[in-house]
CSV table of C-alpha atoms in Angstrom, one decimal:
chain,number,residue,atom,x,y,z
A,1,MET,CA,26.3,16.7,0.6
A,2,ILE,CA,24.8,19.5,-1.6
A,3,GLU,CA,25.2,23.1,-0.8
A,4,THR,CA,21.5,24.3,-1.2
A,5,GLY,CA,22.1,28.0,-0.1
A,6,VAL,CA,18.9,27.9,1.8
A,7,ALA,CA,19.3,27.7,5.8
A,8,GLY,CA,17.0,24.9,7.2
A,9,LEU,CA,17.0,22.9,3.7
A,10,ARG,CA,19.9,20.3,3.4
A,11,ALA,CA,20.5,18.0,0.5
A,12,GLU,CA,22.5,14.9,-0.3
A,13,PHE,CA,22.4,12.0,-2.9
A,14,ASP,CA,23.5,8.6,-3.3
A,15,GLY,CA,23.6,6.9,-6.6
A,16,ALA,CA,20.0,7.5,-8.0
A,17,VAL,CA,18.3,8.5,-4.8
A,18,ALA,CA,18.4,12.1,-3.8
A,19,THR,CA,17.5,13.0,-0.2
A,20,LEU,CA,16.1,16.7,0.7
A,21,VAL,CA,16.0,17.1,4.8
A,22,LEU,CA,14.1,19.7,6.7
A,23,ASP,CA,17.1,20.5,8.5
A,24,ARG,CA,15.8,23.2,11.4
A,25,PRO,CA,15.7,20.5,14.8
A,26,GLU,CA,15.7,23.4,17.1
A,27,ARG,CA,12.2,24.4,15.9
A,28,ARG,CA,11.1,20.9,15.2
A,29,ASN,CA,11.8,21.5,11.5
A,30,ALA,CA,9.3,24.5,11.2
A,31,MET,CA,9.2,26.0,7.9
A,32,THR,CA,10.5,29.8,7.5
A,33,LEU,CA,9.5,32.0,4.8
A,34,ALA,CA,13.2,31.8,3.5
A,35,MET,CA,12.6,27.7,3.3
A,36,TRP,CA,9.3,27.9,1.4
A,37,ARG,CA,10.9,30.6,-0.9
A,38,GLY,CA,14.0,28.6,-1.5
A,39,LEU,CA,12.2,25.0,-2.0
A,40,PRO,CA,11.6,25.2,-5.7
A,41,ALA,CA,15.4,26.4,-6.4
A,42,VAL,CA,16.4,23.5,-4.5
A,43,LEU,CA,14.1,20.9,-6.1
A,44,ASP,CA,15.3,22.3,-9.5
A,45,LEU,CA,18.9,21.9,-8.1
A,46,LEU,CA,18.1,18.2,-7.5
A,47,ALA,CA,16.1,17.4,-10.5
A,48,ALA,CA,19.2,18.5,-12.4
A,49,LEU,CA,21.6,16.1,-10.8
A,50,PRO,CA,22.9,13.6,-13.4
A,51,GLY,CA,21.5,10.2,-12.8
A,52,ILE,CA,18.8,11.0,-10.2
A,53,ARG,CA,15.9,9.1,-10.6
A,54,ALA,CA,14.1,9.4,-7.0
A,55,LEU,CA,13.7,11.8,-4.1
A,56,LEU,CA,13.4,11.0,-0.5
A,57,VAL,CA,11.9,14.2,1.6
A,58,THR,CA,12.5,13.8,5.5
A,59,GLY,CA,13.2,15.7,8.5
A,60,ALA,CA,16.0,15.9,10.9
A,61,ALA,CA,16.2,14.9,14.6
A,62,GLY,CA,13.0,12.3,14.4
A,63,THR,CA,10.4,15.0,13.5
A,64,PHE,CA,9.3,15.5,9.9
A,65,SER,CA,7.9,19.1,10.4
A,66,ALA,CA,6.0,21.2,13.0
A,67,GLY,CA,4.7,23.0,9.9
A,68,ALA,CA,4.9,26.8,9.1
A,69,ASP,CA,7.1,28.9,11.6
A,70,ILE,CA,3.8,30.5,13.7
A,71,ALA,CA,6.3,33.3,14.6
A,72,GLU,CA,6.6,34.2,11.5
A,73,LEU,CA,3.0,33.6,10.2
A,74,SER,CA,2.0,36.0,13.3
A,75,GLU,CA,3.9,38.7,11.6
A,76,VAL,CA,2.1,38.7,8.3
A,77,TYR,CA,-1.3,38.2,9.4
A,78,GLY,CA,-3.2,41.5,9.8
A,79,ASP,CA,-1.4,43.2,6.9
A,80,PRO,CA,-3.4,41.5,3.9
A,81,ALA,CA,-0.5,41.9,1.1
A,82,ARG,CA,1.8,40.3,3.1
A,83,ALA,CA,-0.4,37.4,4.1
A,84,ASP,CA,-1.3,37.1,0.4
A,85,ALA,CA,2.4,36.8,-0.4
A,86,TYR,CA,3.4,34.6,2.0
A,87,HIS,CA,0.6,32.2,1.2
A,88,ALA,CA,1.5,32.6,-2.8
A,89,VAL,CA,5.2,31.2,-1.8
A,90,ASN,CA,3.9,28.5,0.5
A,91,VAL,CA,1.6,27.1,-2.5
A,92,ALA,CA,4.5,27.8,-4.9
A,93,ALA,CA,6.6,25.4,-2.9
A,94,GLU,CA,4.1,22.9,-2.4
A,95,GLU,CA,3.5,22.8,-6.0
A,96,ALA,CA,7.3,22.5,-7.1
A,97,LEU,CA,7.4,19.6,-4.8
A,98,ALA,CA,4.2,18.0,-6.5
A,99,ALA,CA,5.6,18.6,-10.0
A,100,PHE,CA,9.2,17.0,-9.0
A,101,PRO,CA,9.9,14.9,-12.3
A,102,HIS,CA,10.9,11.8,-10.6
A,103,PRO,CA,9.0,9.7,-7.9
A,104,THR,CA,9.0,11.2,-4.4
A,105,ILE,CA,8.7,9.6,-1.0
A,106,ALA,CA,7.7,11.6,2.3
A,107,VAL,CA,9.8,9.7,5.0
A,108,VAL,CA,7.8,10.4,8.2
A,109,HIS,CA,9.2,10.2,11.7
A,110,GLY,CA,7.4,11.9,14.4
A,111,ALA,CA,5.2,14.7,13.9
A,112,CYS,CA,4.1,16.0,10.5
A,113,VAL,CA,1.7,19.0,11.0
A,114,GLY,CA,0.3,21.9,9.2
A,115,GLY,CA,2.6,23.0,6.6
A,116,GLY,CA,4.6,19.9,7.0
A,117,CYS,CA,1.7,17.9,6.1
A,118,GLN,CA,1.2,19.9,3.2
A,119,LEU,CA,4.6,18.8,2.0
A,120,ALA,CA,4.1,15.3,2.6
A,121,VAL,CA,0.6,15.2,0.9
A,122,ALA,CA,2.5,17.0,-2.2
A,123,CYS,CA,4.9,13.9,-2.4
A,124,ASP,CA,4.0,10.9,-4.5
A,125,LEU,CA,4.0,8.4,-1.6
A,126,ARG,CA,4.4,8.4,2.2
A,127,PHE,CA,6.1,5.8,4.6
A,128,GLY,CA,6.0,6.7,8.1
A,129,SER,CA,7.0,5.2,11.5
A,130,GLU,CA,4.7,3.6,13.9
A,131,GLN,CA,5.2,6.6,15.8
A,132,ALA,CA,4.6,9.3,13.1
A,133,ARG,CA,1.6,11.5,13.6
A,134,PHE,CA,-0.4,13.9,11.4
A,135,GLY,CA,-2.3,16.8,11.8
A,136,ILE,CA,-3.6,20.1,9.9
A,137,THR,CA,-4.1,22.9,12.1
A,138,PRO,CA,-5.6,26.0,10.6
A,139,ALA,CA,-8.7,25.8,12.4
A,140,LYS,CA,-7.0,26.0,15.6
A,141,LEU,CA,-5.5,29.3,14.3
A,142,GLY,CA,-8.2,30.8,12.2
A,143,VAL,CA,-6.1,30.4,9.1
A,144,VAL,CA,-8.2,29.9,5.7
A,145,TYR,CA,-6.3,27.1,4.0
A,146,PRO,CA,-5.7,27.8,0.2
A,147,ALA,CA,-7.5,25.7,-2.4
A,148,GLY,CA,-4.6,24.0,-3.7
A,149,PRO,CA,-3.6,22.3,-0.4
A,150,THR,CA,-7.1,21.7,0.4
A,151,THR,CA,-8.3,20.0,-2.9
A,152,ARG,CA,-5.0,18.0,-2.7
A,153,LEU,CA,-5.6,16.6,0.3
A,154,ALA,CA,-9.2,15.7,-0.7
A,155,ARG,CA,-7.8,13.9,-3.7
A,156,LEU,CA,-5.8,11.8,-1.6
A,157,VAL,CA,-8.2,10.8,1.3
A,158,GLY,CA,-11.6,11.8,0.0
A,159,PRO,CA,-13.8,14.8,1.0
A,160,ALA,CA,-15.1,13.4,4.4
A,161,ARG,CA,-11.4,12.6,5.8
A,162,ALA,CA,-10.2,15.8,4.5
A,163,LYS,CA,-13.1,17.4,6.5
A,164,TYR,CA,-12.3,15.5,9.6
A,165,LEU,CA,-8.7,16.6,9.6
A,166,LEU,CA,-9.1,20.3,8.5
A,167,PHE,CA,-12.4,20.9,10.7
A,168,SER,CA,-10.7,19.3,13.9
A,169,GLY,CA,-6.8,20.2,13.5
A,170,GLU,CA,-6.5,16.7,15.5
A,171,LEU,CA,-3.6,14.7,15.4
A,172,VAL,CA,-3.9,11.2,14.0
A,173,ASP,CA,-1.6,8.4,14.6
A,174,ALA,CA,0.0,6.3,12.1
A,175,ALA,CA,-2.4,3.3,12.1
A,176,ARG,CA,-5.4,6.1,11.4
A,177,ALA,CA,-3.2,7.8,8.8
A,178,GLU,CA,-2.8,4.8,6.9
A,179,ARG,CA,-6.4,4.0,7.0
A,180,PHE,CA,-7.2,7.5,5.6
A,181,GLY,CA,-4.5,6.8,2.6
A,182,LEU,CA,-2.2,9.4,4.2
A,183,LEU,CA,0.5,6.7,4.7
A,184,ASP,CA,1.4,3.9,2.1
A,185,GLU,CA,3.5,2.0,4.3
A,186,VAL,CA,3.8,1.9,8.3
A,187,LEU,CA,7.1,0.5,9.6
A,188,PRO,CA,8.9,0.1,12.8
A,189,ASP,CA,10.7,3.3,13.4
A,190,GLY,CA,14.4,1.7,13.1
A,191,GLU,CA,13.3,0.0,9.8
A,192,LEU,CA,11.8,3.2,8.1
A,193,ASP,CA,14.7,4.8,6.5
A,194,ALA,CA,16.3,1.7,5.1
A,195,ARG,CA,12.9,0.7,3.8
A,196,ALA,CA,12.1,3.9,1.9
A,197,ARG,CA,15.7,3.9,0.6
A,198,GLU,CA,15.2,0.5,-0.9
A,199,PHE,CA,12.2,1.4,-2.4
A,200,ALA,CA,13.3,4.6,-4.0
A,201,GLY,CA,16.1,2.4,-5.3
A,202,LEU,CA,13.5,0.3,-6.7
A,203,LEU,CA,11.6,3.1,-8.5
A,204,ALA,CA,14.8,4.3,-9.8
A,205,ARG,CA,15.0,1.2,-11.8
A,206,ARG,CA,11.5,1.4,-13.4
A,207,SER,CA,10.9,3.4,-16.6
A,208,PRO,CA,11.0,7.1,-16.3
A,209,GLN,CA,8.8,7.1,-19.3
A,210,THR,CA,6.0,5.2,-17.7
A,211,ILE,CA,6.1,7.0,-14.3
A,212,GLY,CA,6.5,10.4,-16.0
A,213,ALA,CA,3.1,9.6,-17.7
A,214,VAL,CA,1.6,8.3,-14.6
A,215,LYS,CA,2.7,11.5,-12.9
A,216,ALA,CA,1.1,13.6,-15.7
A,217,ALA,CA,-2.1,11.8,-15.8
A,218,LEU,CA,-2.7,12.2,-12.0
A,219,ALA,CA,-1.4,15.8,-11.6
A,220,GLY,CA,-4.7,17.6,-12.0
A,221,PRO,CA,-8.5,16.4,-12.4
A,222,PRO,CA,-9.5,13.6,-14.4
A,223,GLU,CA,-11.2,15.4,-17.3
A,224,LEU,CA,-7.5,16.7,-18.2
A,225,ALA,CA,-5.5,13.2,-17.8
A,226,ALA,CA,-6.0,12.2,-21.2
A,227,ALA,CA,-4.5,15.4,-22.7
A,228,ALA,CA,-1.6,15.4,-20.4
A,229,VAL,CA,-0.8,11.6,-20.9
A,230,GLU,CA,-1.2,11.8,-25.0
A,231,PRO,CA,2.3,13.4,-25.4
A,232,TRP,CA,4.0,10.8,-23.3
A,233,GLU,CA,2.2,7.9,-25.5
A,234,ARG,CA,3.4,9.6,-28.9
A,235,ARG,CA,7.1,9.5,-27.5
A,236,SER,CA,6.5,6.2,-26.2
A,237,ARG,CA,6.0,4.6,-29.8
A,238,VAL,CA,9.5,5.6,-30.6
A,239,ALA,CA,11.4,5.7,-27.5
A,240,PRO,CA,13.8,3.1,-26.0
A,241,ASP,CA,12.0,2.1,-23.0
A,242,VAL,CA,9.6,-0.1,-24.4
A,243,ARG,CA,12.0,-2.1,-26.4
A,244,GLU,CA,14.6,-2.5,-23.4
A,245,GLY,CA,11.7,-3.5,-21.0
A,246,LEU,CA,10.3,-6.2,-23.9
A,247,ALA,CA,13.7,-7.4,-24.4
A,248,ALA,CA,14.7,-7.5,-20.6
A,249,PHE,CA,11.6,-9.5,-20.2
A,250,LEU,CA,12.3,-12.2,-23.0
A,251,GLU,CA,15.8,-12.3,-21.7
A,252,ARG,CA,14.7,-12.6,-18.0
A,253,ARG,CA,17.0,-9.9,-17.0
A,254,GLU,CA,16.7,-6.7,-15.2
A,255,PRO,CA,15.7,-4.0,-17.6
A,256,LYS,CA,18.4,-1.0,-18.1
A,257,PHE,CA,16.3,2.1,-18.6
């Protein structure tokens, strides 16, 4: 267990895999302002752990997250400065998760709604149980979603499906979420955690150099991809990863990156 210093955010690690748990089960893991504000520092803490190569993000007690805490949200609307500050903190948390230096997998049990879905979309991959449900609900509240989360969702599922989710606010089941591209794997609830950890362990054994370059290339618009990857390409010419990977292939063994 790692002391995060933020109520509602619990962290632990096992070997090369860290786990961040949204841990507020009495409110279905709804995100408080303190949780949004503290998330970037917690992610920095996890990224700095020696040997960490992958991150799982999940929720406690069979729910990923019900989203932002509506009671808090209702307090800031009506005051433009407070509402602006709230959304700035929210978007900064999402961006910090998207920028985590190692592969991230959202492990979704149960409801993944609103800000919870925003966090899942900010992860590199999403694995869900057959009972998972996804919804993005600002249209039910009159909230205007910030541009960053909106465009990230559209890049993931396409503009038409992003509009379907954002216009309607309806929940979609795991099967439809997989068709939309919101889920990469769907598993029985009892198998989900083990499969996610197994896959995270596989990613932890892959080349950090290759993974870092892929994340850099896909982090922004396509026209910026070449410039983002170019420093990684230059470093790869002299970095040990390629030599180790080629040697391991020729020697029929697992590479040690």
